[in-house]
Protein backbone atom coordinates (compact mmCIF):
# COMPACT_ATOMS: atom_id res chain seq x y z
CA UNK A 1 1.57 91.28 -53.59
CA UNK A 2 -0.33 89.45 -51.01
CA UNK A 3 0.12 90.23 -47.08
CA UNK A 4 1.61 87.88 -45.07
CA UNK A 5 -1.37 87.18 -43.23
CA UNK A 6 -3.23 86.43 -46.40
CA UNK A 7 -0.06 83.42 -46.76
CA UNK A 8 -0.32 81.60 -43.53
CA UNK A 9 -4.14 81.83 -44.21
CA UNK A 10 -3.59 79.67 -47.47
CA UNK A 11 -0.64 77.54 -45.87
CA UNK A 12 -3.31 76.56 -42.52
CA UNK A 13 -6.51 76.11 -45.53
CA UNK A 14 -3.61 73.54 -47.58
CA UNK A 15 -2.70 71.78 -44.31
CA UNK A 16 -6.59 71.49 -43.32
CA UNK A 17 -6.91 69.92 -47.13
CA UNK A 18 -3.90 67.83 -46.92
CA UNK A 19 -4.40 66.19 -43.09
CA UNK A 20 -8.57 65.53 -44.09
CA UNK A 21 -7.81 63.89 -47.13
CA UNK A 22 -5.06 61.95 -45.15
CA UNK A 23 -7.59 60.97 -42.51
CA UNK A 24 -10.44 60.09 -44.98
CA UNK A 25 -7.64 57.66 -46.46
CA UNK A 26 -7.06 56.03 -42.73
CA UNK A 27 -10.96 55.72 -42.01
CA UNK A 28 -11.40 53.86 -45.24
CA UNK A 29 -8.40 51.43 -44.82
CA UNK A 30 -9.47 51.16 -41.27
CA UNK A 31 -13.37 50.15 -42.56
CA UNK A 32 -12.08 47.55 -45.41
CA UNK A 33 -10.04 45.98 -42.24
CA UNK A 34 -13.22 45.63 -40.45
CA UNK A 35 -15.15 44.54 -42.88
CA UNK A 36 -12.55 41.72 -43.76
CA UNK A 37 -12.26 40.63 -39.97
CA UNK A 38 -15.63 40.58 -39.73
CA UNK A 39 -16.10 38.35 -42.97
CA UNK A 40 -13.50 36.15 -42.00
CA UNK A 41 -15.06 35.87 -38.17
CA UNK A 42 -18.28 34.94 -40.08
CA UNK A 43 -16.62 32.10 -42.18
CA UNK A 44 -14.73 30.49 -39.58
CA UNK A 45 -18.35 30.54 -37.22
CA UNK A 46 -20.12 29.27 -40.18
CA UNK A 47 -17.13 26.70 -40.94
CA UNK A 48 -17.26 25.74 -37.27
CA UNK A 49 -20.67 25.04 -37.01
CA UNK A 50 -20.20 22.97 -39.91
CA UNK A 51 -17.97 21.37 -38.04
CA UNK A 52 -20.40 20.69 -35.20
CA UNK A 53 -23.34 19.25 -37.51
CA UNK A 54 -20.58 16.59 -38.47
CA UNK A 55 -20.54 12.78 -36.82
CA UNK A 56 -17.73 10.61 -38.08
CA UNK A 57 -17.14 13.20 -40.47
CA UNK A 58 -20.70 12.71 -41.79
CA UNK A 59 -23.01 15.47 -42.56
CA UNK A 60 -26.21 15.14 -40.03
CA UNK A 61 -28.48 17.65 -41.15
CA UNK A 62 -29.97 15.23 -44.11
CA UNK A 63 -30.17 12.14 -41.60
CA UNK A 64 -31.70 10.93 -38.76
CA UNK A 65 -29.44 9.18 -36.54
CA UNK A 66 -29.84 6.08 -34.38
CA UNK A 67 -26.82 4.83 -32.08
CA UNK A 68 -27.58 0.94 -30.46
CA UNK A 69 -25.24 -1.28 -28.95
CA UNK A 70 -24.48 -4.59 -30.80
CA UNK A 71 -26.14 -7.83 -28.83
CA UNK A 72 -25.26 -10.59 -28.08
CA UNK A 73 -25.24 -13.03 -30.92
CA UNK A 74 -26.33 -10.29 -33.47
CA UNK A 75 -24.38 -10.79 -36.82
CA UNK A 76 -23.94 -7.89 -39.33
CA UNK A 77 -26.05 -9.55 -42.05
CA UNK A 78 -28.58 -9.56 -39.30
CA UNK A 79 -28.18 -5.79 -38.31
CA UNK A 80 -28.13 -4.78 -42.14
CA UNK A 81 -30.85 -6.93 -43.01
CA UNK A 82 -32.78 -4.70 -41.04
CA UNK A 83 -31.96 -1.73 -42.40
CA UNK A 84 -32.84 -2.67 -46.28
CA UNK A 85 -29.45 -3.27 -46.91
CA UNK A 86 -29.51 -6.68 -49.99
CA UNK A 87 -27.38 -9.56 -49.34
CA UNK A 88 -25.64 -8.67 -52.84
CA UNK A 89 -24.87 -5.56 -51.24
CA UNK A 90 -23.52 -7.37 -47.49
CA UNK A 91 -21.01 -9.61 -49.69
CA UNK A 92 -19.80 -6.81 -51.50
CA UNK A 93 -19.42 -4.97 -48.30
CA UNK A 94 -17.45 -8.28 -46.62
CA UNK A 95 -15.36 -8.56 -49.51
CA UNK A 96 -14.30 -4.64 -48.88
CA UNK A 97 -13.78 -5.20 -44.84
CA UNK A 98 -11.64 -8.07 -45.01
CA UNK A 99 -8.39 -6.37 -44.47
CA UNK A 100 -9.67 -3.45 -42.55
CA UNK A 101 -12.66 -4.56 -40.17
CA UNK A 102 -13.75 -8.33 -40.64
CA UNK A 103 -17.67 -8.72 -40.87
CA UNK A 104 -17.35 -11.56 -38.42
CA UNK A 105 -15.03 -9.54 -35.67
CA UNK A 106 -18.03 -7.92 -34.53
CA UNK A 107 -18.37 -7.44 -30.56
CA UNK A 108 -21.55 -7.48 -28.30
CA UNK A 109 -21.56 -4.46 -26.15
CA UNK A 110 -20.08 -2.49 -29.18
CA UNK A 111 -21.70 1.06 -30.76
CA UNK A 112 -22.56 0.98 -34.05
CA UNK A 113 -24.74 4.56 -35.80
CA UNK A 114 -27.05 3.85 -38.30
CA UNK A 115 -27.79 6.99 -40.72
CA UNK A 116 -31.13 7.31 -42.49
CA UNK A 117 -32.40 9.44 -44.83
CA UNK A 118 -34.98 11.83 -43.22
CA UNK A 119 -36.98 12.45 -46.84
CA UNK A 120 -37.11 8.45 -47.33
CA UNK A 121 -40.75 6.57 -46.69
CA UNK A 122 -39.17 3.76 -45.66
CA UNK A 123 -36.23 3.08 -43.47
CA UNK A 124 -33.13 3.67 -46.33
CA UNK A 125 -29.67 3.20 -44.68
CA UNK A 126 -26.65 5.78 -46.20
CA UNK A 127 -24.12 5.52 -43.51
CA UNK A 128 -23.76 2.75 -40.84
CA UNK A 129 -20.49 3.14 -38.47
CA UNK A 130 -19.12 0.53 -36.20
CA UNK A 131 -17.33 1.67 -33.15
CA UNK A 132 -14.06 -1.10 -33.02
CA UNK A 133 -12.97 0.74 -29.94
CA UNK A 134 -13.37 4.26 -27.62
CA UNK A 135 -11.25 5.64 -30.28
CA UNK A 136 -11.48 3.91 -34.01
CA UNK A 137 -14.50 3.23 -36.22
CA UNK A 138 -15.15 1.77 -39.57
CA UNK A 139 -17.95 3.84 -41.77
CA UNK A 140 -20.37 1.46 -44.12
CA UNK A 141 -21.65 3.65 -46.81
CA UNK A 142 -24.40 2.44 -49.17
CA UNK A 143 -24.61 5.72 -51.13
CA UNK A 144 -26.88 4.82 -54.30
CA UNK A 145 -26.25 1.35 -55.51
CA UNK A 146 -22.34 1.89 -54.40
CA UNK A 147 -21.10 0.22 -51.68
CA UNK A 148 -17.38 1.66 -49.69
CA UNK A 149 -15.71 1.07 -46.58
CA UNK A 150 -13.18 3.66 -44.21
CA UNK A 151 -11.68 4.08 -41.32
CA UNK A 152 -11.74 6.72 -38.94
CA UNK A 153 -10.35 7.89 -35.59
CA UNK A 154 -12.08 10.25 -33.23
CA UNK A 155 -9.77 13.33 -32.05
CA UNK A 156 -8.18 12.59 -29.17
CA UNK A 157 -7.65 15.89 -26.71
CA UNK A 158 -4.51 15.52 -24.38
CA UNK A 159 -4.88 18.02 -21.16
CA UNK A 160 -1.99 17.98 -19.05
CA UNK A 161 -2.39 17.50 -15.34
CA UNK A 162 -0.82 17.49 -12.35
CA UNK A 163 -1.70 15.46 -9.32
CA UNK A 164 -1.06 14.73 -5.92
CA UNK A 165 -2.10 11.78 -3.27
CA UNK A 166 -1.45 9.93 -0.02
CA UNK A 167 -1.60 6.81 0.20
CA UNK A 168 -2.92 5.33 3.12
CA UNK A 169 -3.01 1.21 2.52
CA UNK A 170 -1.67 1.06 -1.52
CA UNK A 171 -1.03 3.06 -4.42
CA UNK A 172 -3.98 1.90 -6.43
CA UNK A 173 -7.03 3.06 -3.46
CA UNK A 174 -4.87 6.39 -2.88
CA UNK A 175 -5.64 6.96 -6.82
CA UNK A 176 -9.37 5.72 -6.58
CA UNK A 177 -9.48 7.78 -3.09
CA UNK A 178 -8.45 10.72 -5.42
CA UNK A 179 -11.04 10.12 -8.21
CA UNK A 180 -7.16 10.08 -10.48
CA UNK A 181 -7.57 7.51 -13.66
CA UNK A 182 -6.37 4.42 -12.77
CA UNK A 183 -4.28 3.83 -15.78
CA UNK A 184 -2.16 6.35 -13.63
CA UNK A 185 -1.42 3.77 -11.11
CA UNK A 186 0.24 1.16 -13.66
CA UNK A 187 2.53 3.91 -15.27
CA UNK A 188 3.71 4.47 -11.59
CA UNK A 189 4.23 1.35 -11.03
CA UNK A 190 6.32 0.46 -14.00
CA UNK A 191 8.30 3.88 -13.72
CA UNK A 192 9.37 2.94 -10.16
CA UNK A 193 9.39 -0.97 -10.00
CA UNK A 194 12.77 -1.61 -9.55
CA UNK A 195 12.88 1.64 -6.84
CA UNK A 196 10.15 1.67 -4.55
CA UNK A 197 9.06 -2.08 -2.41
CA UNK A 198 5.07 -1.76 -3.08
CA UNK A 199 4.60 -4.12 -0.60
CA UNK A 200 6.13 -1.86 1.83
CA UNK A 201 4.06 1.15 0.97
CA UNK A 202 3.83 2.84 4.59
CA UNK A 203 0.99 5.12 5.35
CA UNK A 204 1.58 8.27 4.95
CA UNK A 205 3.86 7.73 1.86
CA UNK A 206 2.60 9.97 -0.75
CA UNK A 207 3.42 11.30 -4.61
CA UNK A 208 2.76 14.06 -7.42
CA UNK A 209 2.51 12.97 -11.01
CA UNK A 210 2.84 15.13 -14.07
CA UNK A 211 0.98 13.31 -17.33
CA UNK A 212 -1.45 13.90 -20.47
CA UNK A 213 -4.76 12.65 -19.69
CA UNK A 214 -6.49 11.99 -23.15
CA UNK A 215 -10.09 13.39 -23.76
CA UNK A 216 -12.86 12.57 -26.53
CA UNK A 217 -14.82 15.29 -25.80
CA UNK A 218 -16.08 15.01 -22.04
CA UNK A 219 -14.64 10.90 -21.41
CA UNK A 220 -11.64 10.54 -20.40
CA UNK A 221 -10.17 7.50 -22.19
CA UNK A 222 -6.56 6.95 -20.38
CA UNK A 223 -3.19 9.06 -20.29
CA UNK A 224 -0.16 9.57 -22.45
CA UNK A 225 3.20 10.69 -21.41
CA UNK A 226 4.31 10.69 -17.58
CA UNK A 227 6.33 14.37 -17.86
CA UNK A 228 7.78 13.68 -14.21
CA UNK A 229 7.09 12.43 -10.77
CA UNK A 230 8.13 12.61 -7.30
CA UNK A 231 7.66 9.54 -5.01
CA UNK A 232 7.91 10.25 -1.42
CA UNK A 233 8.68 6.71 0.03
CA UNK A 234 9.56 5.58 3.78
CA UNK A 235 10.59 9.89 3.90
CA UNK A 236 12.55 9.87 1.02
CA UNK A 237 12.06 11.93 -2.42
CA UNK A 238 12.48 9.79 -5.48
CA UNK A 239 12.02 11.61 -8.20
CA UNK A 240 11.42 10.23 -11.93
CA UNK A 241 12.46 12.81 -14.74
CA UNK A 242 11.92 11.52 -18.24
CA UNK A 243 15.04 11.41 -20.70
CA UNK A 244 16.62 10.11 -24.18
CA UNK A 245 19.68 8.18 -23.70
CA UNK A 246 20.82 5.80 -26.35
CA UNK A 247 17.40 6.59 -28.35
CA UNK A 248 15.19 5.11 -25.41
CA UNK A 249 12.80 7.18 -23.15
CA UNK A 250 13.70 6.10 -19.20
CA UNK A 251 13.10 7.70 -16.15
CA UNK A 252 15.94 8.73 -13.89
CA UNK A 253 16.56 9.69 -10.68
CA UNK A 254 17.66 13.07 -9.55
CA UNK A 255 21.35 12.80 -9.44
CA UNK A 256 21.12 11.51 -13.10
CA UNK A 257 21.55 7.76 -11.88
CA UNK A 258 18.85 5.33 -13.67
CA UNK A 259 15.48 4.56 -11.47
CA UNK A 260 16.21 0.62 -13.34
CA UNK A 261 18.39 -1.67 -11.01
CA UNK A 262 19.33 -4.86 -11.33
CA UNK A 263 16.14 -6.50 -10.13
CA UNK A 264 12.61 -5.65 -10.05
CA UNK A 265 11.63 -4.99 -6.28
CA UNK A 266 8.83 -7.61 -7.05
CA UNK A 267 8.41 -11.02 -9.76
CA UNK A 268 4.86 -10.18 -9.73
CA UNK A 269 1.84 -7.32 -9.48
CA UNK A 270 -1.25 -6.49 -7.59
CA UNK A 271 -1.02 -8.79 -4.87
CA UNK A 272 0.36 -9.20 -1.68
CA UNK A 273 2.63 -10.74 0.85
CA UNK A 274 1.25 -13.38 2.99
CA UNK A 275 4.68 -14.83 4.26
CA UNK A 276 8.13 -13.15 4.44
CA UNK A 277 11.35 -14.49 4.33
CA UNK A 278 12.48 -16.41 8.27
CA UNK A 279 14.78 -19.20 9.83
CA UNK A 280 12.02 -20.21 11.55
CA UNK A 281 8.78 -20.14 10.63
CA UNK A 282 5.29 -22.48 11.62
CA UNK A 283 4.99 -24.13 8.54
CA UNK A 284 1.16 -23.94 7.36
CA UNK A 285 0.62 -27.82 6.60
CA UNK A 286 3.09 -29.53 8.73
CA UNK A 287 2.50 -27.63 11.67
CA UNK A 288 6.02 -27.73 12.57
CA UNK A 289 8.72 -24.60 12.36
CA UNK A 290 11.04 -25.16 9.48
CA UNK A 291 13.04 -22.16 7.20
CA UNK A 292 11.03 -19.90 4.63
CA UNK A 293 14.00 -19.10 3.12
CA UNK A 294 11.76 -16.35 0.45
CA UNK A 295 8.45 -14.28 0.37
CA UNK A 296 5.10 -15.92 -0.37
CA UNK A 297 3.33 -13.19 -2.59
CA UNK A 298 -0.40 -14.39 -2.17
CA UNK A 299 -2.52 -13.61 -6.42
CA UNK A 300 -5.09 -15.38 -8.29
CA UNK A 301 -4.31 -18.22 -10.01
CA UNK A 302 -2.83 -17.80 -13.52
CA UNK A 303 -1.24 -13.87 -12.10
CA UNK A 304 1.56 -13.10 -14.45
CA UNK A 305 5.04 -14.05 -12.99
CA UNK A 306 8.02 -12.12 -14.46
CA UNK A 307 11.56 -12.60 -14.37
CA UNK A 308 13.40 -10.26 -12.08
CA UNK A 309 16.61 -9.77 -13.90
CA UNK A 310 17.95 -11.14 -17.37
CA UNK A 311 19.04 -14.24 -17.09
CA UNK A 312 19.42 -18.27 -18.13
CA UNK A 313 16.86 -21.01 -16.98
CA UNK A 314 18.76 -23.60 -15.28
CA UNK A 315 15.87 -25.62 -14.12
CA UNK A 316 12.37 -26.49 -15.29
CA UNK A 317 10.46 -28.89 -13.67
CA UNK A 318 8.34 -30.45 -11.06
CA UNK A 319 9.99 -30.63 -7.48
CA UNK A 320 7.97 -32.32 -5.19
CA UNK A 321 6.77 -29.56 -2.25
CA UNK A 322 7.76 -27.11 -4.31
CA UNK A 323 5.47 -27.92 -7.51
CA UNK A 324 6.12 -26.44 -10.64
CA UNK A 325 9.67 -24.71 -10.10
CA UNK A 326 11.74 -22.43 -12.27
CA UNK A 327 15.07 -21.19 -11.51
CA UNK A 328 17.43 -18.68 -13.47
CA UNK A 329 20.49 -17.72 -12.81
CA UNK A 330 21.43 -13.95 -13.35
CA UNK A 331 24.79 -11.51 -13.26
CA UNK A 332 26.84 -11.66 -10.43
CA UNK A 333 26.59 -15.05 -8.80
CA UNK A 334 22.69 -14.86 -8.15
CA UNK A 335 20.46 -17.49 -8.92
CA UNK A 336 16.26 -16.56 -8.36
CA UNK A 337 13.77 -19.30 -7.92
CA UNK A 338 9.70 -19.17 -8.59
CA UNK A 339 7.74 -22.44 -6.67
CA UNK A 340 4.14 -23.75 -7.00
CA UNK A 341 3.55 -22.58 -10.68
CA UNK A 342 0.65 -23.71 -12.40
CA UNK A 343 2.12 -23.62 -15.47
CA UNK A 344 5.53 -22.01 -17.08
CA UNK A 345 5.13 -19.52 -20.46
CA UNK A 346 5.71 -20.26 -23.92
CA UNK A 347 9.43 -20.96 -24.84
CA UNK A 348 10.77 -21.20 -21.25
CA UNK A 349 13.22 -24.15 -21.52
CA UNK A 350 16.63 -25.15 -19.63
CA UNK A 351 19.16 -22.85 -21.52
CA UNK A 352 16.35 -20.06 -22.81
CA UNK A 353 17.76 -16.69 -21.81
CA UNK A 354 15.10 -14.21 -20.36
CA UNK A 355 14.64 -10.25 -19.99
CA UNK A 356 14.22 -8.40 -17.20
CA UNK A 357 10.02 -8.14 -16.78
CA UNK A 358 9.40 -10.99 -19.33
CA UNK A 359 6.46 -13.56 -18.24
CA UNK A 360 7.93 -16.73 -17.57
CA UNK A 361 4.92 -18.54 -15.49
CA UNK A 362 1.90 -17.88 -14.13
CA UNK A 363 0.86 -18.35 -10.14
CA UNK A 364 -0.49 -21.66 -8.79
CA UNK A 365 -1.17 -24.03 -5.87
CA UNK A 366 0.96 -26.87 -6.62
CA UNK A 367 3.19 -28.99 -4.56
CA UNK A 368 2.94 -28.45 -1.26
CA UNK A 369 0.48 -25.86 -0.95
CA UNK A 370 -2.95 -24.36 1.00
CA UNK A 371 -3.65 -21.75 -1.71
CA UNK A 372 -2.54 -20.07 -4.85
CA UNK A 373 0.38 -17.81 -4.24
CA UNK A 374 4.44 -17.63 -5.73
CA UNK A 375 7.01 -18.29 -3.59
CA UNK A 376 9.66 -16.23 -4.72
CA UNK A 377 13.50 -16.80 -3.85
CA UNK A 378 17.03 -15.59 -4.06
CA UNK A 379 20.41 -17.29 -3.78
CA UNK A 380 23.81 -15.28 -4.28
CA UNK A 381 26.22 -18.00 -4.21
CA UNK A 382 24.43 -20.79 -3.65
CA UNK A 383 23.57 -18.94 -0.06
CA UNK A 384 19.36 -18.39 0.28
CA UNK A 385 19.51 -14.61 1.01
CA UNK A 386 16.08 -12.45 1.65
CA UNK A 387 14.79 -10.93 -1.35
CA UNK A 388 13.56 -8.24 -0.03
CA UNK A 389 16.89 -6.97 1.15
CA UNK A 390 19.34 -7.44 -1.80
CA UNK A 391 21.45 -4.06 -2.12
CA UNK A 392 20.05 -3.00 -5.73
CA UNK A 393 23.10 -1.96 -8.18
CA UNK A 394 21.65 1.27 -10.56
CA UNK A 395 22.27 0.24 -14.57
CA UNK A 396 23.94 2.92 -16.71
CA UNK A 397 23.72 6.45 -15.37
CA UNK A 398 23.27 10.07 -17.06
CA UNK A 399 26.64 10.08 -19.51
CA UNK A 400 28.77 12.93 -19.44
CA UNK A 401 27.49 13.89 -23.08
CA UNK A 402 24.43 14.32 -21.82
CA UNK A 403 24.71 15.73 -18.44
CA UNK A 404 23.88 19.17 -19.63
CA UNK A 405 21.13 18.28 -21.84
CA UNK A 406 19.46 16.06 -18.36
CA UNK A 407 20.08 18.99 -16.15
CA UNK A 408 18.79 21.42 -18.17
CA UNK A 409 15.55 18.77 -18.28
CA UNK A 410 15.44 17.81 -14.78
CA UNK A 411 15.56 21.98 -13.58
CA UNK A 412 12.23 22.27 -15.76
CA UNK A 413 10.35 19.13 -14.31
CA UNK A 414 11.09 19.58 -10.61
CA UNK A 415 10.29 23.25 -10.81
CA UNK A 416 6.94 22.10 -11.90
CA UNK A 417 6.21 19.34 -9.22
CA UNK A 418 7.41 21.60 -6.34
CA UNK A 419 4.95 25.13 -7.59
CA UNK A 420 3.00 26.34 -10.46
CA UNK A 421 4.72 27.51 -12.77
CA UNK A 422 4.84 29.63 -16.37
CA UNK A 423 3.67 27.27 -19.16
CA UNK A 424 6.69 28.26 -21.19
CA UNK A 425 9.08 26.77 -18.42
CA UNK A 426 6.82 23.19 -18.57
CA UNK A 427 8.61 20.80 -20.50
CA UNK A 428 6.67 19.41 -23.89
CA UNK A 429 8.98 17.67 -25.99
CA UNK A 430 12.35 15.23 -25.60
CA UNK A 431 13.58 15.70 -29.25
CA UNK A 432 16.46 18.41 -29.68
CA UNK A 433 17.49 18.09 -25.92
């Protein structure tokens, strides 16, 4: 019979056994997990440098690569020829781009690659790629005696940004002032054209903008979505907060009423008033003080004019002094009137109904006139009133089915212009609001 200190001798000697064996069994699961991180770290570097040594999703390594700008008057026959590539082999290739990337639709000014084989004694072409755009290409491969055609986009990196300015004479130099991409300053325009007078900008007005800006690679090639803004106009906040109503992306205000009014604050953009609206004013050619009974908004001839509400055309025509006139007549009792067009857009007739923002003419000098400019007026019941003062009416506000689904919206995008805030709170999506 063995002593009890002979026992817990045996029991410790067991446990010793039983906790190495144990910890052998961890150390070896814990190596194979290594190992496999480690293998997998070393196929995703090699498949990312793969990646790197790729151009149009073309291998580089066999190729040496030449990038030239098309000239002017350079044809594609011309281009090819150079390369070695047969005229059998060009009408084959025309036939194939037909539908996809016309031989003929090439651009001066426009990229194309040219891949060569670096093992070839002569100049042998694979791969030649035309860049349409910043962002889409067509690949020419002449791989053996095969000729084939694709298309291709580059990846396109969205970074979202917020920004702030003040504008000191217009929105457009506070942007350039602040090195922001200009495409910003047309969004903000069309977000708040029916809200904010641009040609009453007062310095010192200011805003902060929440967008995508879109990246290939290093160049920044324009911006996507606008997720919310804050206008700060003659001291008042107007804020813009994207939303879904009736399956259409608009911007509203904060209380939930719509930033789109009855009338555009302007028939026209990127100009600039030379003569406002007065009962009295020393007319330019006849030297004599008459009524201006609208705003002279001084552009280039053939500037874009736009309707400033849905309406009917009720007159179309020349009118002496006033030149090429147009005049609609809109929703409660008010009639608008557009003088010294050069010319009026396709389909605008007596009796054609227009939308809000659609082009009906373009600026001019006629009639009675010392430069190109639109003179731009309003009538409410026959009475000339001053556009620049009509008392705008909101369209449909926030409805009281989606009330919650706005607030909840509105909380996330204001927290975000006023401070910094988690990226979990930034809002990234309108669907399932």
């Amino acid at each position: 019979m063995q002593t009890p200190c002979v026992e817990g001798k045996k029991f410790e000697i067991t446990l010793f056994l039983h906790n190495f064996v144990r910890m052998k069994r961890t150390i070896i699961i814990l190596t194979i997990a290594l190992l496999s991180l480690f293998a997998a770290s070393c196929t995703d570097e090699k498949s990312k440098e793969k990646e790197r040594n790729r151009l149009f999703g073309i291998e580089t390594e066999p190729y040496n690569i030449e990038r030239k700008r098309v000239k002017s008057g350079e044809s594609w026959s011309k281009i090819l020829d150079s390369y070695g590539i047969t005229s059998q082999k060009i009408i084959r290739l025309d036939q194939l781009t037909k539908k996809v990337c016309p031989l003929r639709s090439i651009r001066a000014d426009n990229y194309y690659t040219a891949f060569t084989h670096k093992d070839s004694t002569n100049t042998h072409l694979a791969y030649m790629v035309y860049e349409k755009s910043i962002t889409d290409y067509v690949v020419f491969s002449f791989v053996g005696d095969s000729v084939a055609v694709r298309t291709g986009q580059r990846e396109v990196e969205r970074r979202r940004k917020k920004s702030s300015a003040t504008i000191e004479s217009s929105l457009w130099g506070a942007i350039m002032a602040a090195e922001l991409p200009y495409a910003l300053a047309s969004e903000m325009e069309d977000i708040y054209q029916w809200t904010v007078d641009f040609f009453g900008i007062q310095s010192g007005d200011r805003f902060t903008v929440i967008y995508d800006e879109k990246f290939i690679d290093t160049l920044s090639v324009g911006i996507g979505r606008i997720w919310g803004a804050k206008f700060t106009h003659k001291g008042k906040d107007i804020y813009a907060i994207p939303f879904v109503q009736g399956g259409k992306l608009q911007y509203w205000e904060e209380d939930g009423g719509s930033l789109r009014k009855q009338l555009l604050k302007a028939p026209l953009k990127f100009t600039r008033i030379s003569s406002k609206f007065s009962h009295a004013r020393l007319h330019p050619v006849l030297k004599k003080y008459r009524p201006h009974h609208g705003v002279d908004y001084a552009a280039p001839t053939g500037t874009p004019v736009r309707a400033v509400a849905d309406g009917t055309v009720t007159y179309k025509g020349y009118n002496g002094a006033a030149g090429n006139m147009l005049k609609i007549k809109h929703p409660g009792n008010l009639q608008s009137g557009y003088l010294h067009l050069r010319g009026f857009a396709k389909g605008i007739k007596v009796g054609a109904r227009v939308s809000q923002g659609q082009v009906i003419g373009y600026v001019g000098s006629t009639g009675r006139s010392t430069g190109p400019h639109l003179d731009f007026r309003i009538w409410k019941g026959g009475r000339a009133i001053n556009p620049l003062n009509i008392p705008q009416r909101p369209t449909e506000p926030i409805s009281k089915d989606n009330r919650e689904s706005f607030e909840r919206v509105r909380s996330r995008v204001i927290a975000e212009l006023e401070g910094d805030v988690a990226d979990s709170v930034k809002l990234t999506s309108l669907e399932g609001l």
